[in-house]
Amino acid sequence: MNTYIQKANDIEELAQFLSDLNNIKSSHIGYCGKSSGEIYQTLQDDFLEKNGELAFMIARNEANEIIAAIGVDIDEQTAEVWGPFNKMESDSMVTQLWEQLRKAYPNIRTFYFFINQENTSQLAFAESLQARKTGEHLILEIQKASARSVSSKRSVRYSEADFAAFESLHSHMFPNTYYDAKTIDSRLSEENVLKVLKTEDGQVQGYAYYEIDKECAEASLEYIAIAPTFQNKGLGTLLLIEIIDEIFSYPRITEIKLSVSNTNRSANHIYFKAGFEQQDILVSYVLSSASLS
């Protein structure tokens, strides 16, 4: 079979191809969405280059159909890898696509992969590149229709008077995280919300921080934590149920998805108690270009 490789330039065609494959667990990539509309928007926003091409290499067959693809969501010298997606049984096409992608973007120094545990062919591909496994992640989901409603809430909106206690707890629970306490404080708005649980005398027991994207009708629960001295009292589940109810009060938000580490089963138990269901297990890898030279 004659095939040829090229840069992708038809967003609609590529979005449909990716959607078809990403809805199958054995070819699922965590960075990529599942609906063609969502993928189309992301390709347009994050992959479209000034010349009208996409940061995607594709392979076509004799009928001019896409049979394989791999792309990169680039942030300076790092990139999240979308793929490889492959309709063929042979792995040789994937290798060719990867080599062409590397030639097209020689300045990328670090590649990140997020692959479904059931996508064994692409797990093997990442291993063949000697990418380093960095973790396993549960993808959890809850639908608005199945969420519990809360008539009264114990959690309250964060105030500046809570900062010292919040900063101390946040730095203890998430010592090397992407948002420190000052960053969270600076991001607060009507859509970026920090809720705290307190004792009657005002001692902070726990907190949750979430962000709402009204335009995309999406919510992200960035942090939730209970202070060690108040754990194992049901407060984590209570706070999570309240936050879920609050997020679903925003118009058009009908589901919440989370990615959590698969290593802390006791901590993850609160998500299941609050109504989340497991959708996938994803494996993360990182690859430094230094290991490829």
PDB file of N, CA and C in Angstrom, residues 165-241:
ATOM      1  N   ALA A 165      -3.505  31.140  57.518  1.00  0.00           N
ATOM      2  CA  ALA A 165      -3.828  29.734  57.774  1.00  0.00           C
ATOM      3  C   ALA A 165      -3.901  28.951  56.469  1.00  0.00           C
ATOM      4  N   PHE A 166      -4.496  29.573  55.442  1.00  0.00           N
ATOM      5  CA  PHE A 166      -4.586  28.915  54.137  1.00  0.00           C
ATOM      6  C   PHE A 166      -3.198  28.685  53.547  1.00  0.00           C
ATOM      7  N   GLU A 167      -2.342  29.692  53.605  1.00  0.00           N
ATOM      8  CA  GLU A 167      -0.992  29.564  53.043  1.00  0.00           C
ATOM      9  C   GLU A 167      -0.217  28.448  53.736  1.00  0.00           C
ATOM     10  N   SER A 168      -0.321  28.380  55.049  1.00  0.00           N
ATOM     11  CA  SER A 168       0.383  27.349  55.803  1.00  0.00           C
ATOM     12  C   SER A 168      -0.099  25.954  55.416  1.00  0.00           C
ATOM     13  N   LEU A 169      -1.419  25.781  55.313  1.00  0.00           N
ATOM     14  CA  LEU A 169      -1.977  24.476  54.973  1.00  0.00           C
ATOM     15  C   LEU A 169      -1.668  24.106  53.525  1.00  0.00           C
ATOM     16  N   HIS A 170      -1.807  25.067  52.619  1.00  0.00           N
ATOM     17  CA  HIS A 170      -1.585  24.784  51.197  1.00  0.00           C
ATOM     18  C   HIS A 170      -0.133  24.388  50.938  1.00  0.00           C
ATOM     19  N   SER A 171       0.804  25.100  51.535  1.00  0.00           N
ATOM     20  CA  SER A 171       2.225  24.786  51.329  1.00  0.00           C
ATOM     21  C   SER A 171       2.588  23.437  51.945  1.00  0.00           C
ATOM     22  N   HIS A 172       1.877  23.060  53.000  1.00  0.00           N
ATOM     23  CA  HIS A 172       2.122  21.754  53.625  1.00  0.00           C
ATOM     24  C   HIS A 172       1.553  20.619  52.773  1.00  0.00           C
ATOM     25  N   MET A 173       0.346  20.814  52.239  1.00  0.00           N
ATOM     26  CA  MET A 173      -0.315  19.752  51.486  1.00  0.00           C
ATOM     27  C   MET A 173       0.212  19.640  50.055  1.00  0.00           C
ATOM     28  N   PHE A 174       0.600  20.774  49.462  1.00  0.00           N
ATOM     29  CA  PHE A 174       1.087  20.788  48.076  1.00  0.00           C
ATOM     30  C   PHE A 174       2.384  21.603  48.012  1.00  0.00           C
ATOM     31  N   PRO A 175       3.489  21.037  48.481  1.00  0.00           N
ATOM     32  CA  PRO A 175       4.724  21.818  48.642  1.00  0.00           C
ATOM     33  C   PRO A 175       5.381  22.275  47.343  1.00  0.00           C
ATOM     34  N   ASN A 176       5.193  21.558  46.256  1.00  0.00           N
ATOM     35  CA  ASN A 176       5.854  21.925  44.995  1.00  0.00           C
ATOM     36  C   ASN A 176       4.837  22.018  43.868  1.00  0.00           C
ATOM     37  N   THR A 177       3.793  22.779  44.101  1.00  0.00           N
ATOM     38  CA  THR A 177       2.683  22.806  43.159  1.00  0.00           C
ATOM     39  C   THR A 177       2.765  23.993  42.207  1.00  0.00           C
ATOM     40  N   TYR A 178       1.910  23.979  41.190  1.00  0.00           N
ATOM     41  CA  TYR A 178       1.935  25.013  40.154  1.00  0.00           C
ATOM     42  C   TYR A 178       1.353  26.338  40.634  1.00  0.00           C
ATOM     43  N   TYR A 179       0.364  26.332  41.537  1.00  0.00           N
ATOM     44  CA  TYR A 179      -0.182  27.567  42.115  1.00  0.00           C
ATOM     45  C   TYR A 179       0.133  27.586  43.609  1.00  0.00           C
ATOM     46  N   ASP A 180       0.961  28.522  44.044  1.00  0.00           N
ATOM     47  CA  ASP A 180       1.143  28.668  45.490  1.00  0.00           C
ATOM     48  C   ASP A 180      -0.004  29.505  46.054  1.00  0.00           C
ATOM     49  N   ALA A 181      -0.020  29.701  47.358  1.00  0.00           N
ATOM     50  CA  ALA A 181      -1.145  30.390  48.004  1.00  0.00           C
ATOM     51  C   ALA A 181      -1.312  31.813  47.491  1.00  0.00           C
ATOM     52  N   LYS A 182      -0.200  32.521  47.296  1.00  0.00           N
ATOM     53  CA  LYS A 182      -0.283  33.900  46.810  1.00  0.00           C
ATOM     54  C   LYS A 182      -0.859  33.954  45.401  1.00  0.00           C
ATOM     55  N   THR A 183      -0.492  32.984  44.567  1.00  0.00           N
ATOM     56  CA  THR A 183      -1.020  32.943  43.202  1.00  0.00           C
ATOM     57  C   THR A 183      -2.519  32.693  43.217  1.00  0.00           C
ATOM     58  N   ILE A 184      -2.963  31.745  44.030  1.00  0.00           N
ATOM     59  CA  ILE A 184      -4.400  31.481  44.133  1.00  0.00           C
ATOM     60  C   ILE A 184      -5.130  32.730  44.602  1.00  0.00           C
ATOM     61  N   ASP A 185      -4.593  33.383  45.624  1.00  0.00           N
ATOM     62  CA  ASP A 185      -5.207  34.606  46.150  1.00  0.00           C
ATOM     63  C   ASP A 185      -5.333  35.662  45.060  1.00  0.00           C
ATOM     64  N   SER A 186      -4.320  35.781  44.219  1.00  0.00           N
ATOM     65  CA  SER A 186      -4.336  36.801  43.162  1.00  0.00           C
ATOM     66  C   SER A 186      -5.295  36.451  42.032  1.00  0.00           C
ATOM     67  N   ARG A 187      -5.641  35.176  41.880  1.00  0.00           N
ATOM     68  CA  ARG A 187      -6.504  34.735  40.790  1.00  0.00           C
ATOM     69  C   ARG A 187      -7.987  34.769  41.152  1.00  0.00           C
ATOM     70  N   LEU A 188      -8.309  35.009  42.404  1.00  0.00           N
ATOM     71  CA  LEU A 188      -9.698  34.909  42.841  1.00  0.00           C
ATOM     72  C   LEU A 188     -10.595  35.906  42.126  1.00  0.00           C
ATOM     73  N   SER A 189     -11.787  35.421  41.743  1.00  0.00           N
ATOM     74  CA  SER A 189     -12.778  36.237  41.036  1.00  0.00           C
ATOM     75  C   SER A 189     -14.128  35.551  41.199  1.00  0.00           C
ATOM     76  N   GLU A 190     -15.116  36.015  40.451  1.00  0.00           N
ATOM     77  CA  GLU A 190     -16.419  35.351  40.506  1.00  0.00           C
ATOM     78  C   GLU A 190     -16.346  33.932  39.945  1.00  0.00           C
ATOM     79  N   GLU A 191     -15.396  33.701  39.028  1.00  0.00           N
ATOM     80  CA  GLU A 191     -15.261  32.385  38.406  1.00  0.00           C
ATOM     81  C   GLU A 191     -14.143  31.542  39.016  1.00  0.00           C
ATOM     82  N   ASN A 192     -13.217  32.166  39.707  1.00  0.00           N
ATOM     83  CA  ASN A 192     -12.134  31.443  40.383  1.00  0.00           C
ATOM     84  C   ASN A 192     -12.385  31.533  41.883  1.00  0.00           C
ATOM     85  N   VAL A 193     -12.794  30.429  42.477  1.00  0.00           N
ATOM     86  CA  VAL A 193     -13.389  30.463  43.817  1.00  0.00           C
ATOM     87  C   VAL A 193     -12.598  29.595  44.798  1.00  0.00           C
ATOM     88  N   LEU A 194     -12.328  30.170  45.962  1.00  0.00           N
ATOM     89  CA  LEU A 194     -11.686  29.442  47.056  1.00  0.00           C
ATOM     90  C   LEU A 194     -12.667  29.360  48.217  1.00  0.00           C
ATOM     91  N   LYS A 195     -13.019  28.141  48.607  1.00  0.00           N
ATOM     92  CA  LYS A 195     -13.920  27.914  49.736  1.00  0.00           C
ATOM     93  C   LYS A 195     -13.127  27.279  50.875  1.00  0.00           C
ATOM     94  N   VAL A 196     -13.485  27.639  52.104  1.00  0.00           N
ATOM     95  CA  VAL A 196     -12.794  27.089  53.270  1.00  0.00           C
ATOM     96  C   VAL A 196     -13.808  26.507  54.249  1.00  0.00           C
ATOM     97  N   LEU A 197     -13.367  25.474  54.950  1.00  0.00           N
ATOM     98  CA  LEU A 197     -14.102  24.914  56.083  1.00  0.00           C
ATOM     99  C   LEU A 197     -13.436  25.395  57.357  1.00  0.00           C
ATOM    100  N   LYS A 198     -14.252  25.810  58.337  1.00  0.00           N
ATOM    101  CA  LYS A 198     -13.695  26.312  59.592  1.00  0.00           C
ATOM    102  C   LYS A 198     -14.413  25.691  60.790  1.00  0.00           C
ATOM    103  N   THR A 199     -13.712  25.678  61.902  1.00  0.00           N
ATOM    104  CA  THR A 199     -14.335  25.326  63.173  1.00  0.00           C
ATOM    105  C   THR A 199     -15.146  26.528  63.654  1.00  0.00           C
ATOM    106  N   GLU A 200     -15.902  26.336  64.720  1.00  0.00           N
ATOM    107  CA  GLU A 200     -16.703  27.438  65.254  1.00  0.00           C
ATOM    108  C   GLU A 200     -15.847  28.611  65.708  1.00  0.00           C
ATOM    109  N   ASP A 201     -14.616  28.330  66.127  1.00  0.00           N
ATOM    110  CA  ASP A 201     -13.755  29.431  66.569  1.00  0.00           C
ATOM    111  C   ASP A 201     -12.869  29.975  65.440  1.00  0.00           C
ATOM    112  N   GLY A 202     -13.156  29.562  64.183  1.00  0.00           N
ATOM    113  CA  GLY A 202     -12.483  30.160  63.034  1.00  0.00           C
ATOM    114  C   GLY A 202     -11.232  29.462  62.556  1.00  0.00           C
ATOM    115  N   GLN A 203     -10.902  28.306  63.103  1.00  0.00           N
ATOM    116  CA  GLN A 203      -9.713  27.576  62.664  1.00  0.00           C
ATOM    117  C   GLN A 203      -9.991  26.904  61.318  1.00  0.00           C
ATOM    118  N   VAL A 204      -9.091  27.095  60.346  1.00  0.00           N
ATOM    119  CA  VAL A 204      -9.275  26.524  59.013  1.00  0.00           C
ATOM    120  C   VAL A 204      -9.040  25.018  59.053  1.00  0.00           C
ATOM    121  N   GLN A 205     -10.061  24.260  58.659  1.00  0.00           N
ATOM    122  CA  GLN A 205      -9.973  22.800  58.638  1.00  0.00           C
ATOM    123  C   GLN A 205      -9.603  22.256  57.259  1.00  0.00           C
ATOM    124  N   GLY A 206      -9.996  22.976  56.239  1.00  0.00           N
ATOM    125  CA  GLY A 206      -9.729  22.520  54.878  1.00  0.00           C
ATOM    126  C   GLY A 206     -10.165  23.564  53.877  1.00  0.00           C
ATOM    127  N   TYR A 207      -9.896  23.294  52.607  1.00  0.00           N
ATOM    128  CA  TYR A 207     -10.242  24.262  51.561  1.00  0.00           C
ATOM    129  C   TYR A 207     -10.375  23.549  50.222  1.00  0.00           C
ATOM    130  N   ALA A 208     -11.021  24.228  49.295  1.00  0.00           N
ATOM    131  CA  ALA A 208     -11.119  23.753  47.915  1.00  0.00           C
ATOM    132  C   ALA A 208     -11.062  24.966  47.000  1.00  0.00           C
ATOM    133  N   TYR A 209     -10.323  24.829  45.910  1.00  0.00           N
ATOM    134  CA  TYR A 209     -10.200  25.914  44.934  1.00  0.00           C
ATOM    135  C   TYR A 209     -10.605  25.380  43.565  1.00  0.00           C
ATOM    136  N   TYR A 210     -11.546  26.076  42.915  1.00  0.00           N
ATOM    137  CA  TYR A 210     -11.971  25.665  41.578  1.00  0.00           C
ATOM    138  C   TYR A 210     -12.077  26.870  40.657  1.00  0.00           C
ATOM    139  N   GLU A 211     -12.016  26.585  39.363  1.00  0.00           N
ATOM    140  CA  GLU A 211     -12.119  27.623  38.344  1.00  0.00           C
ATOM    141  C   GLU A 211     -13.215  27.253  37.357  1.00  0.00           C
ATOM    142  N   ILE A 212     -13.978  28.260  36.939  1.00  0.00           N
ATOM    143  CA  ILE A 212     -15.070  28.084  35.992  1.00  0.00           C
ATOM    144  C   ILE A 212     -14.729  28.811  34.697  1.00  0.00           C
ATOM    145  N   ASP A 213     -14.906  28.126  33.572  1.00  0.00           N
ATOM    146  CA  ASP A 213     -14.794  28.750  32.252  1.00  0.00           C
ATOM    147  C   ASP A 213     -16.200  28.796  31.670  1.00  0.00           C
ATOM    148  N   LYS A 214     -16.857  29.944  31.823  1.00  0.00           N
ATOM    149  CA  LYS A 214     -18.251  30.055  31.388  1.00  0.00           C
ATOM    150  C   LYS A 214     -18.390  29.909  29.879  1.00  0.00           C
ATOM    151  N   GLU A 215     -17.410  30.424  29.149  1.00  0.00           N
ATOM    152  CA  GLU A 215     -17.482  30.383  27.690  1.00  0.00           C
ATOM    153  C   GLU A 215     -17.490  28.948  27.175  1.00  0.00           C
ATOM    154  N   CYS A 216     -16.654  28.096  27.776  1.00  0.00           N
ATOM    155  CA  CYS A 216     -16.567  26.696  27.356  1.00  0.00           C
ATOM    156  C   CYS A 216     -17.456  25.778  28.190  1.00  0.00           C
ATOM    157  N   ALA A 217     -18.136  26.355  29.197  1.00  0.00           N
ATOM    158  CA  ALA A 217     -18.989  25.572  30.101  1.00  0.00           C
ATOM    159  C   ALA A 217     -18.206  24.432  30.735  1.00  0.00           C
ATOM    160  N   GLU A 218     -17.035  24.787  31.275  1.00  0.00           N
ATOM    161  CA  GLU A 218     -16.162  23.797  31.899  1.00  0.00           C
ATOM    162  C   GLU A 218     -15.762  24.250  33.298  1.00  0.00           C
ATOM    163  N   ALA A 219     -15.502  23.283  34.155  1.00  0.00           N
ATOM    164  CA  ALA A 219     -15.038  23.569  35.512  1.00  0.00           C
ATOM    165  C   ALA A 219     -13.829  22.706  35.813  1.00  0.00           C
ATOM    166  N   SER A 220     -12.890  23.267  36.555  1.00  0.00           N
ATOM    167  CA  SER A 220     -11.719  22.490  36.976  1.00  0.00           C
ATOM    168  C   SER A 220     -11.527  22.657  38.476  1.00  0.00           C
ATOM    169  N   LEU A 221     -11.567  21.549  39.180  1.00  0.00           N
ATOM    170  CA  LEU A 221     -11.285  21.544  40.615  1.00  0.00           C
ATOM    171  C   LEU A 221      -9.783  21.394  40.772  1.00  0.00           C
ATOM    172  N   GLU A 222      -9.120  22.493  41.102  1.00  0.00           N
ATOM    173  CA  GLU A 222      -7.657  22.508  41.120  1.00  0.00           C
ATOM    174  C   GLU A 222      -7.090  21.902  42.398  1.00  0.00           C
ATOM    175  N   TYR A 223      -7.702  22.221  43.532  1.00  0.00           N
ATOM    176  CA  TYR A 223      -7.182  21.735  44.816  1.00  0.00           C
ATOM    177  C   TYR A 223      -8.325  21.447  45.780  1.00  0.00           C
ATOM    178  N   ILE A 224      -8.152  20.405  46.570  1.00  0.00           N
ATOM    179  CA  ILE A 224      -9.018  20.176  47.724  1.00  0.00           C
ATOM    180  C   ILE A 224      -8.159  19.492  48.785  1.00  0.00           C
ATOM    181  N   ALA A 225      -8.250  19.963  50.022  1.00  0.00           N
ATOM    182  CA  ALA A 225      -7.402  19.410  51.084  1.00  0.00           C
ATOM    183  C   ALA A 225      -8.050  19.623  52.443  1.00  0.00           C
ATOM    184  N   ILE A 226      -7.812  18.676  53.320  1.00  0.00           N
ATOM    185  CA  ILE A 226      -8.223  18.766  54.719  1.00  0.00           C
ATOM    186  C   ILE A 226      -6.961  18.701  55.576  1.00  0.00           C
ATOM    187  N   ALA A 227      -6.863  19.587  56.563  1.00  0.00           N
ATOM    188  CA  ALA A 227      -5.700  19.603  57.454  1.00  0.00           C
ATOM    189  C   ALA A 227      -5.553  18.245  58.148  1.00  0.00           C
ATOM    190  N   PRO A 228      -4.322  17.763  58.315  1.00  0.00           N
ATOM    191  CA  PRO A 228      -4.104  16.427  58.905  1.00  0.00           C
ATOM    192  C   PRO A 228      -4.839  16.195  60.223  1.00  0.00           C
ATOM    193  N   THR A 229      -4.914  17.205  61.071  1.00  0.00           N
ATOM    194  CA  THR A 229      -5.564  17.018  62.377  1.00  0.00           C
ATOM    195  C   THR A 229      -7.077  16.853  62.266  1.00  0.00           C
ATOM    196  N   PHE A 230      -7.637  17.171  61.088  1.00  0.00           N
ATOM    197  CA  PHE A 230      -9.091  17.065  60.908  1.00  0.00           C
ATOM    198  C   PHE A 230      -9.471  15.972  59.908  1.00  0.00           C
ATOM    199  N   GLN A 231      -8.505  15.167  59.494  1.00  0.00           N
ATOM    200  CA  GLN A 231      -8.797  14.101  58.543  1.00  0.00           C
ATOM    201  C   GLN A 231      -9.486  12.926  59.227  1.00  0.00           C
ATOM    202  N   ASN A 232     -10.096  12.080  58.383  1.00  0.00           N
ATOM    203  CA  ASN A 232     -10.824  10.885  58.850  1.00  0.00           C
ATOM    204  C   ASN A 232     -12.032  11.235  59.708  1.00  0.00           C
ATOM    205  N   LYS A 233     -12.633  12.387  59.423  1.00  0.00           N
ATOM    206  CA  LYS A 233     -13.851  12.811  60.117  1.00  0.00           C
ATOM    207  C   LYS A 233     -14.995  13.067  59.126  1.00  0.00           C
ATOM    208  N   GLY A 234     -14.795  12.687  57.862  1.00  0.00           N
ATOM    209  CA  GLY A 234     -15.817  12.897  56.847  1.00  0.00           C
ATOM    210  C   GLY A 234     -15.830  14.289  56.248  1.00  0.00           C
ATOM    211  N   LEU A 235     -14.877  15.132  56.634  1.00  0.00           N
ATOM    212  CA  LEU A 235     -14.883  16.517  56.153  1.00  0.00           C
ATOM    213  C   LEU A 235     -14.510  16.619  54.679  1.00  0.00           C
ATOM    214  N   GLY A 236     -13.627  15.733  54.203  1.00  0.00           N
ATOM    215  CA  GLY A 236     -13.246  15.766  52.797  1.00  0.00           C
ATOM    216  C   GLY A 236     -14.430  15.487  51.895  1.00  0.00           C
ATOM    217  N   THR A 237     -15.199  14.465  52.230  1.00  0.00           N
ATOM    218  CA  THR A 237     -16.385  14.137  51.442  1.00  0.00           C
ATOM    219  C   THR A 237     -17.415  15.250  51.530  1.00  0.00           C
ATOM    220  N   LEU A 238     -17.634  15.769  52.728  1.00  0.00           N
ATOM    221  CA  LEU A 238     -18.592  16.866  52.918  1.00  0.00           C
ATOM    222  C   LEU A 238     -18.225  18.065  52.056  1.00  0.00           C
ATOM    223  N   LEU A 239     -16.953  18.464  52.099  1.00  0.00           N
ATOM    224  CA  LEU A 239     -16.509  19.627  51.325  1.00  0.00           C
ATOM    225  C   LEU A 239     -16.640  19.369  49.835  1.00  0.00           C
ATOM    226  N   LEU A 240     -16.257  18.180  49.390  1.00  0.00           N
ATOM    227  CA  LEU A 240     -16.325  17.864  47.967  1.00  0.00           C
ATOM    228  C   LEU A 240     -17.760  17.883  47.462  1.00  0.00           C
ATOM    229  N   ILE A 241     -18.692  17.327  48.221  1.00  0.00           N
ATOM    230  CA  ILE A 241     -20.102  17.333  47.814  1.00  0.00           C
ATOM    231  C   ILE A 241     -20.618  18.765  47.704  1.00  0.00           C
TER     232      ILE A 241
END
